[in-house]
CSV table of C-alpha atoms and ligand atoms in Angstrom, one decimal:
chain,number,residue,atom,x,y,z
B,1,MET,CA,-39.6,51.1,-71.8
B,2,GLN,CA,-39.5,49.7,-75.4
B,3,GLN,CA,-41.9,46.8,-75.9
B,4,TYR,CA,-42.1,44.4,-78.8
B,5,VAL,CA,-44.2,41.4,-80.0
B,6,LEU,CA,-42.4,38.2,-80.9
B,7,HIS,CA,-44.0,35.4,-82.8
B,8,SER,CA,-41.4,32.9,-81.8
B,9,LEU,CA,-38.7,32.7,-79.0
B,10,GLN,CA,-36.3,30.7,-81.2
B,11,GLN,CA,-35.0,33.8,-83.0
B,12,LEU,CA,-34.4,35.6,-79.7
B,13,GLN,CA,-32.7,32.6,-78.1
B,14,ALA,CA,-30.5,32.1,-81.2
B,15,HIS,CA,-29.6,35.8,-81.2
B,16,LEU,CA,-28.6,35.9,-77.5
B,17,SER,CA,-26.7,32.6,-77.7
B,18,GLN,CA,-24.4,34.0,-80.4
B,19,SER,CA,-22.6,36.2,-77.9
B,20,ARG,CA,-23.3,34.4,-74.6
B,21,GLN,CA,-23.7,31.0,-73.0
B,22,LEU,CA,-27.4,30.5,-72.8
B,23,TYR,CA,-29.0,28.7,-69.9
B,24,GLN,CA,-32.7,27.8,-69.7
B,25,VAL,CA,-35.0,25.8,-67.5
B,26,VAL,CA,-36.0,22.5,-69.1
B,27,ASP,CA,-38.7,20.0,-68.1
B,28,ASN,CA,-37.7,16.3,-67.9
B,29,HIS,CA,-40.3,13.8,-66.8
B,30,GLY,CA,-41.9,16.2,-64.3
B,31,ASP,CA,-38.7,17.7,-63.0
B,32,ALA,CA,-37.5,21.1,-64.1
B,33,TYR,CA,-33.9,22.3,-63.9
B,34,TRP,CA,-31.4,24.8,-65.4
B,35,GLN,CA,-29.5,23.5,-68.4
B,36,HIS,CA,-27.0,24.9,-70.9
B,37,GLN,CA,-28.4,25.2,-74.4
B,38,ALA,CA,-25.7,25.2,-77.0
B,39,GLN,CA,-27.5,25.5,-80.3
B,40,PRO,CA,-30.9,25.5,-82.0
B,41,PRO,CA,-33.6,24.2,-81.8
B,42,PHE,CA,-34.0,25.6,-78.3
B,43,PRO,CA,-36.5,24.0,-75.9
B,44,VAL,CA,-39.9,25.7,-75.2
B,45,LEU,CA,-39.9,27.9,-72.1
B,46,SER,CA,-40.9,25.8,-69.1
B,47,GLN,CA,-43.8,27.0,-67.0
B,48,GLN,CA,-42.6,25.0,-64.1
B,49,ARG,CA,-40.5,26.4,-61.3
B,50,PRO,CA,-37.2,24.6,-61.1
B,51,LEU,CA,-36.4,22.8,-57.9
B,52,SER,CA,-33.0,24.6,-57.7
B,53,SER,CA,-33.1,28.4,-58.1
B,54,ALA,CA,-30.5,30.4,-60.1
B,55,LYS,CA,-28.4,31.2,-57.0
B,56,SER,CA,-25.5,28.8,-57.8
B,57,PHE,CA,-24.8,30.7,-61.0
B,58,PHE,CA,-23.5,33.6,-58.8
B,59,PHE,CA,-22.8,32.2,-55.4
B,60,ALA,CA,-20.9,28.9,-56.1
B,61,GLU,CA,-21.6,25.9,-54.0
B,62,GLN,CA,-17.9,25.6,-53.4
B,63,GLU,CA,-15.1,27.7,-54.7
B,64,THR,CA,-11.5,28.6,-53.9
B,65,LEU,CA,-11.1,32.1,-52.6
B,66,TYR,CA,-7.3,32.3,-52.7
B,67,VAL,CA,-4.2,30.2,-52.9
B,68,PHE,CA,-1.0,30.5,-50.8
B,69,ASP,CA,2.1,29.1,-52.4
B,70,GLY,CA,4.4,29.4,-49.4
B,71,GLN,CA,5.4,33.0,-50.4
B,72,PHE,CA,2.5,34.8,-51.8
B,73,PHE,CA,-1.3,34.9,-51.6
B,74,ARG,CA,-3.0,34.7,-55.0
B,75,GLU,CA,-6.7,35.7,-55.4
B,76,THR,CA,-8.8,33.4,-57.5
B,77,ILE,CA,-11.5,35.7,-58.7
B,78,PRO,CA,-13.5,33.8,-61.4
B,79,LYS,CA,-13.5,35.1,-65.0
B,80,PRO,CA,-16.7,33.7,-66.5
B,81,GLU,CA,-17.7,34.2,-70.1
B,82,PRO,CA,-20.9,36.3,-70.6
B,83,PHE,CA,-24.0,34.3,-70.1
B,84,VAL,CA,-27.8,34.7,-70.2
B,85,LEU,CA,-30.3,33.1,-67.9
B,86,PHE,CA,-33.3,32.8,-70.2
B,87,GLY,CA,-36.7,32.7,-68.6
B,88,VAL,CA,-36.1,33.4,-64.9
B,89,GLN,CA,-39.4,33.5,-62.9
B,90,SER,CA,-40.2,36.6,-60.9
B,91,CYS,CA,-39.6,35.1,-57.4
B,92,ASP,CA,-36.1,33.9,-58.4
B,93,LEU,CA,-35.3,37.3,-60.0
B,94,MET,CA,-36.3,39.0,-56.7
B,95,ALA,CA,-34.0,36.6,-54.9
B,96,ILE,CA,-31.1,37.5,-57.2
B,97,HIS,CA,-31.9,41.2,-56.4
B,98,TYR,CA,-31.8,40.4,-52.7
B,99,GLN,CA,-28.5,38.5,-53.1
B,100,ASP,CA,-27.1,41.4,-55.1
B,101,ILE,CA,-27.5,43.6,-52.0
B,102,PHE,CA,-26.1,40.9,-49.6
B,103,PHE,CA,-23.0,40.3,-51.8
B,104,GLU,CA,-22.6,43.9,-53.0
B,105,GLN,CA,-18.9,43.9,-51.8
B,106,ASP,CA,-18.1,40.3,-52.7
B,107,PRO,CA,-15.8,40.2,-55.8
B,108,TYR,CA,-16.4,36.5,-56.4
B,109,TYR,CA,-20.2,37.0,-56.6
B,110,GLN,CA,-19.9,40.2,-58.5
B,111,ALA,CA,-17.5,38.8,-61.1
B,112,ARG,CA,-20.2,36.3,-62.2
B,113,ARG,CA,-23.1,38.7,-61.7
B,114,GLN,CA,-21.6,41.3,-64.0
B,115,GLN,CA,-21.4,38.8,-66.8
B,116,ALA,CA,-25.1,37.8,-66.6
B,117,LEU,CA,-28.0,39.0,-68.7
B,118,LEU,CA,-31.3,38.2,-67.0
B,119,VAL,CA,-34.3,37.5,-69.1
B,120,GLY,CA,-37.3,37.2,-66.9
B,121,VAL,CA,-40.7,35.6,-67.6
B,122,ASP,CA,-44.0,36.5,-66.0
B,123,CYS,CA,-46.0,33.7,-64.4
B,124,VAL,CA,-49.6,33.5,-65.7
B,125,HIS,CA,-50.7,30.8,-63.3
B,126,PRO,CA,-49.7,30.3,-59.6
B,127,CYS,CA,-47.2,27.5,-59.0
B,128,GLN,CA,-47.6,24.8,-56.3
B,129,ASN,CA,-46.8,26.3,-52.8
B,130,GLY,CA,-46.0,29.7,-54.3
B,131,PHE,CA,-47.2,32.9,-52.7
B,132,CYS,CA,-45.0,35.5,-54.4
B,133,ASN,CA,-48.1,37.8,-54.6
B,134,LEU,CA,-48.1,38.2,-50.8
B,135,VAL,CA,-44.4,39.2,-50.5
B,136,ASP,CA,-44.0,41.6,-53.5
B,137,ALA,CA,-42.1,39.2,-55.6
B,138,GLY,CA,-44.5,38.2,-58.4
B,139,PRO,CA,-46.3,36.9,-60.3
B,140,GLY,CA,-45.2,39.6,-62.8
B,141,VAL,CA,-41.5,40.3,-63.1
B,142,ARG,CA,-40.6,43.5,-61.2
B,143,ASP,CA,-38.8,46.1,-63.4
B,144,ASN,CA,-35.8,46.5,-61.2
B,145,THR,CA,-34.9,42.8,-61.3
B,146,ALA,CA,-34.4,41.9,-65.0
B,147,ASP,CA,-32.8,43.2,-68.2
B,148,LEU,CA,-35.5,41.9,-70.4
B,149,ILE,CA,-39.0,40.6,-69.6
B,150,LEU,CA,-41.1,38.1,-71.5
B,151,HIS,CA,-44.8,37.7,-71.2
B,152,PRO,CA,-46.9,35.0,-73.0
B,153,LEU,CA,-49.7,36.8,-74.9
B,154,ASP,CA,-51.2,33.6,-76.3
B,155,ASP,CA,-50.0,30.3,-77.8
B,156,ASP,CA,-47.9,32.0,-80.5
B,157,ARG,CA,-47.0,35.4,-79.3
B,158,TRP,CA,-44.8,36.9,-76.6
B,159,LEU,CA,-44.5,40.4,-75.3
B,160,LEU,CA,-40.8,41.5,-75.0
B,161,ILE,CA,-40.1,44.4,-72.6
B,162,VAL,CA,-36.7,46.1,-72.6
B,163,VAL,CA,-35.9,47.2,-69.1
B,164,THR,CA,-32.1,48.0,-69.0
B,165,GLU,CA,-29.4,49.4,-71.3
B,166,PRO,CA,-27.6,46.0,-71.3
B,167,GLY,CA,-31.0,44.4,-72.3
B,168,ARG,CA,-31.4,46.9,-75.1
B,169,ALA,CA,-27.8,46.4,-76.3
B,170,ALA,CA,-28.3,42.6,-76.3
B,171,LEU,CA,-31.1,43.0,-78.9
B,172,GLN,CA,-29.1,45.0,-81.4
B,173,GLY,CA,-29.3,43.5,-84.9
B,174,LEU,CA,-32.6,41.7,-84.2
B,175,ALA,CA,-35.6,42.8,-86.3
B,176,LEU,CA,-38.4,43.4,-83.9
B,177,THR,CA,-42.1,44.5,-84.2
B,178,PRO,CA,-43.1,47.2,-81.8
B,179,ALA,CA,-46.0,46.2,-79.4
B,180,THR,CA,-49.4,47.8,-79.5
B,181,GLY,CA,-51.1,49.2,-76.4
B,182,HIS,CA,-53.4,46.2,-76.7
B,183,ALA,CA,-50.6,43.8,-76.0
B,184,GLN,CA,-49.5,45.8,-73.0
B,185,ASN,CA,-53.0,45.8,-71.6
B,186,LEU,CA,-53.2,42.1,-72.1
B,187,ARG,CA,-50.2,41.6,-69.9
B,188,SER,CA,-51.8,43.7,-67.2
B,189,ASP,CA,-55.1,41.7,-67.4
B,190,ASN,CA,-53.3,38.4,-67.4
B,191,LEU,CA,-51.3,39.3,-64.3
B,192,THR,CA,-54.4,40.5,-62.5
B,193,GLN,CA,-56.1,37.2,-63.4
B,194,CYS,CA,-53.2,35.2,-62.1
B,195,GLU,CA,-53.3,37.1,-58.8
B,196,HIS,CA,-56.9,36.0,-58.4
B,197,GLU,CA,-56.0,32.4,-59.0
B,198,PHE,CA,-53.8,32.1,-55.9
B,199,ASP,CA,-55.2,30.2,-53.0
B,200,ASP,CA,-56.0,32.1,-49.8
B,201,HIS,CA,-52.6,32.2,-48.0
B,202,SER,CA,-53.7,35.0,-45.6
B,203,TYR,CA,-52.4,32.8,-42.7
B,204,ILE,CA,-48.9,33.7,-43.9
B,205,LEU,CA,-49.5,37.4,-43.4
B,206,GLU,CA,-51.1,36.6,-40.0
B,207,GLY,CA,-48.1,34.5,-39.1
B,208,ILE,CA,-45.6,37.3,-40.1
B,209,GLU,CA,-47.5,39.7,-37.9
B,210,LYS,CA,-47.5,37.4,-34.9
B,211,LEU,CA,-43.8,36.6,-35.4
B,212,ASN,CA,-43.0,40.3,-35.5
B,213,ARG,CA,-45.0,40.9,-32.3
B,214,ASP,CA,-42.9,38.2,-30.7
B,215,GLN,CA,-46.0,36.1,-30.0
B,216,ALA,CA,-44.2,32.8,-30.8
B,217,PRO,CA,-42.5,31.8,-27.5
B,218,ASP,CA,-39.3,29.8,-27.3
B,219,ALA,CA,-41.3,26.7,-26.3
B,220,PHE,CA,-43.1,26.9,-29.6
B,221,TRP,CA,-39.9,26.9,-31.6
B,222,GLN,CA,-38.5,24.0,-29.5
B,223,GLN,CA,-41.5,21.9,-30.2
B,224,LEU,CA,-41.3,22.7,-33.9
B,225,ALA,CA,-37.6,21.9,-34.0
B,226,ILE,CA,-38.1,18.3,-32.9
B,227,GLN,CA,-39.1,17.8,-36.6
B,228,CYS,CA,-35.9,19.3,-38.0
B,229,ILE,CA,-33.3,16.7,-38.9
B,230,ALA,CA,-30.8,19.4,-40.0
B,231,CYS,CA,-30.7,18.0,-43.5
B,232,SER,CA,-30.1,21.6,-44.9
B,233,GLY,CA,-32.7,21.0,-47.7
B,234,CYS,CA,-34.4,24.3,-46.9
B,235,THR,CA,-31.2,26.4,-46.8
B,236,THR,CA,-29.8,24.7,-49.9
B,237,LEU,CA,-32.9,25.3,-52.0
B,238,CYS,CA,-34.0,28.7,-50.6
B,239,PRO,CA,-32.9,31.3,-53.2
B,240,THR,CA,-32.2,33.9,-50.6
B,241,CYS,CA,-30.1,31.8,-48.2
B,242,SER,CA,-26.5,32.8,-48.4
B,243,CYS,CA,-24.8,31.3,-45.3
B,244,TYR,CA,-21.3,30.0,-46.0
B,245,GLY,CA,-18.3,28.5,-44.3
B,246,THR,CA,-14.6,28.6,-45.2
B,247,GLN,CA,-11.9,26.1,-44.7
B,248,ASN,CA,-8.1,26.1,-45.2
B,249,GLN,CA,-6.9,23.1,-47.2
B,250,ALA,CA,-3.5,21.8,-48.0
B,251,VAL,CA,-2.9,21.1,-51.6
B,252,LEU,CA,-0.8,18.1,-52.3
B,253,GLN,CA,1.0,18.6,-55.6
B,254,ASP,CA,3.3,15.7,-56.2
B,255,ALA,CA,2.7,12.8,-53.9
B,256,PRO,CA,0.7,12.1,-50.8
B,257,ASP,CA,3.8,11.3,-48.7
B,258,LYS,CA,5.4,14.7,-49.6
B,259,PRO,CA,4.6,17.9,-47.7
B,260,PRO,CA,1.9,20.2,-49.2
B,261,SER,CA,3.3,22.8,-51.5
B,262,GLN,CA,0.3,25.0,-51.4
B,263,ALA,CA,-2.6,25.9,-49.3
B,264,ARG,CA,-5.9,27.4,-50.3
B,265,GLN,CA,-9.0,28.8,-48.7
B,266,VAL,CA,-12.3,27.3,-49.9
B,267,ARG,CA,-15.8,28.7,-49.4
B,268,PHE,CA,-18.8,26.4,-49.3
B,269,TRP,CA,-22.5,26.7,-48.7
B,270,ASP,CA,-23.3,26.2,-45.1
B,271,SER,CA,-26.6,26.0,-43.2
B,272,CYS,CA,-27.8,27.9,-40.1
B,273,LEU,CA,-29.8,24.8,-39.2
B,274,TYR,CA,-26.5,22.8,-38.6
B,275,GLU,CA,-25.6,22.6,-34.9
B,276,GLY,CA,-22.0,23.7,-35.7
B,277,PHE,CA,-22.8,26.7,-37.8
B,278,GLN,CA,-22.7,29.3,-35.0
B,279,ARG,CA,-20.6,27.5,-32.5
B,280,GLU,CA,-17.6,29.7,-31.7
B,281,ALA,CA,-14.0,28.6,-31.1
B,282,SER,CA,-14.5,29.2,-27.3
B,283,LEU,CA,-17.3,26.7,-27.6
B,284,HIS,CA,-19.8,29.4,-26.7
B,285,HIS,CA,-22.9,28.8,-28.8
B,286,PRO,CA,-25.5,31.6,-29.3
B,287,ALA,CA,-28.1,29.1,-30.7
B,288,GLU,CA,-27.4,25.8,-28.8
B,289,GLN,CA,-30.9,24.5,-29.0
B,290,ALA,CA,-32.4,23.4,-32.3
B,291,GLY,CA,-35.4,25.5,-31.5
B,292,GLU,CA,-33.2,28.6,-31.5
B,293,ARG,CA,-31.8,27.8,-34.9
B,294,VAL,CA,-35.2,27.1,-36.4
B,295,LYS,CA,-36.5,30.4,-34.9
B,296,ARG,CA,-33.4,32.3,-36.3
B,297,PHE,CA,-34.1,30.9,-39.8
B,298,TRP,CA,-37.7,32.1,-39.8
B,299,TYR,CA,-36.8,35.5,-38.3
B,300,HIS,CA,-34.3,36.0,-41.1
B,301,LYS,CA,-37.0,35.4,-43.6
B,302,PHE,CA,-39.8,37.6,-42.0
B,303,SER,CA,-38.5,39.9,-39.4
B,304,ASP,CA,-39.2,43.6,-39.9
B,305,ASP,CA,-35.6,44.2,-38.5
B,306,PHE,CA,-34.2,43.4,-41.9
B,307,LEU,CA,-36.4,45.8,-43.9
B,308,PRO,CA,-34.1,48.8,-43.6
B,309,GLU,CA,-31.2,46.8,-45.1
B,310,PHE,CA,-32.9,45.0,-47.9
B,311,GLY,CA,-36.1,46.9,-48.4
B,312,ARG,CA,-38.1,43.7,-48.3
B,313,TYR,CA,-38.5,40.4,-46.4
B,314,GLY,CA,-36.0,37.7,-47.0
B,315,CYS,CA,-38.6,35.4,-48.4
B,316,VAL,CA,-39.7,35.7,-52.0
B,317,GLY,CA,-42.6,33.2,-51.7
B,318,CYS,CA,-41.2,30.4,-53.9
B,319,GLY,CA,-42.5,27.6,-51.7
B,320,ARG,CA,-39.4,25.4,-52.1
B,321,CYS,CA,-38.9,25.0,-48.3
B,322,GLU,CA,-42.4,23.5,-48.1
B,323,GLN,CA,-41.7,21.2,-51.0
B,324,THR,CA,-38.5,19.9,-49.7
B,325,CYS,CA,-38.6,19.7,-45.9
B,326,PRO,CA,-38.9,16.1,-44.7
B,327,GLY,CA,-39.9,17.5,-41.2
B,328,VAL,CA,-42.9,19.4,-42.6
B,329,ILE,CA,-41.6,22.7,-41.4
B,330,GLY,CA,-41.7,24.6,-44.6
B,331,VAL,CA,-43.2,28.1,-44.8
B,332,HIS,CA,-46.9,27.1,-45.1
B,333,SER,CA,-46.7,24.6,-42.2
B,334,VAL,CA,-44.8,26.9,-40.0
B,335,MET,CA,-47.1,29.9,-40.6
B,336,LYS,CA,-50.2,27.8,-40.0
B,337,ARG,CA,-48.8,26.6,-36.7
B,338,ILE,CA,-47.8,30.1,-35.6
B,339,VAL,CA,-51.3,31.3,-36.3
B,340,LYS,CA,-52.9,28.3,-34.5
B,341,ASP,CA,-50.5,27.4,-31.7
B,342,ALA,CA,-48.3,30.3,-30.9
X,401,SF4,S1,-38.3,30.7,-47.1
X,401,SF4,FE1,-39.2,29.1,-48.3
X,401,SF4,S2,-40.8,30.1,-49.6
X,401,SF4,FE2,-39.4,31.7,-48.7
X,401,SF4,S3,-37.9,32.1,-50.4
X,401,SF4,FE3,-37.0,30.6,-48.9
X,401,SF4,S4,-37.6,28.6,-49.8
X,401,SF4,FE4,-38.8,30.1,-50.8
X,402,SF4,S1,-35.4,21.1,-44.7
X,402,SF4,FE1,-36.6,20.8,-42.7
X,402,SF4,S2,-35.5,19.1,-41.7
X,402,SF4,FE2,-34.1,19.9,-43.3
X,402,SF4,S3,-32.9,21.5,-42.2
X,402,SF4,FE3,-34.6,22.5,-43.1
X,402,SF4,S4,-36.1,22.7,-41.5
X,402,SF4,FE4,-34.7,21.1,-40.9
């Protein structure tokens, strides 16, 4: 892999934004979120994990799948302009990699994904609630998840690693200084140091083991689920959650008192924590009790059953569920309780 040293990110941001829409995480009074950056000067790269991951760039919160005009069905595959996600952290990149597998055959997801260039950034300090180091998702960006990787060497310099051919092509025309072995070693040292800075989260590994040995009985999950208010905060923010629902809608073209002239099918983010998510038309419900739904969520994140399909667990260790759940049943709380009570 080619590696370079940059003395400023501005030049790289300006170069990439000439041929693509550039999105970057920005800090605003303690919150961090993705924002379109149209022109220089570009903001400094945030060290903070944004509350919302990058998943909505590819899997839209709501979108029309097709339109029926009374005679023909018309697909509505999106046609986005090329774009770059500049500075995606390793856990969120691993989540995109996971979603790439889940949505491999989905033309709506793939239409957006194929227009994206992913510029990852290594984390050099653990984030609050993060445990990417335990689930093979960080703190260093994994090579198979990004086109380009950035690593902060010191206050002024960045290591730029070219991973893919689209990444190499995106740099064409940019004057770059090859990196020395010293810079590459520094990256390795910084990542090792970062791994040592994580708190002891070994209860998560213990919890995963107990969960896979089926040592958490139904009564445990029912007790836990008393605290779930089905707000869907966890499934909305989790970067690997991909449950969706669809709905047929009539489109009124002229006036509300006239019959609809079109119908469309809309897809929207759903949540497996909602009571209605799995209810079937016959009214049979495979997860009628809230405890069954909460259990199902956590099995989808940590069951060994999904390893053959995805090659990893469905959790990338971002910690967002812990941060957002008003019922205190995010990953740290759940795993501590499995270890202690199950
Ligand atoms: S389960 Fe929680 S920690 Fe794991 S990826 Fe989802 S939001 Fe992040
Ligand atoms: S965030 Fe907590 S309360 Fe809300 S749906 Fe998820 S588990 Fe339930």
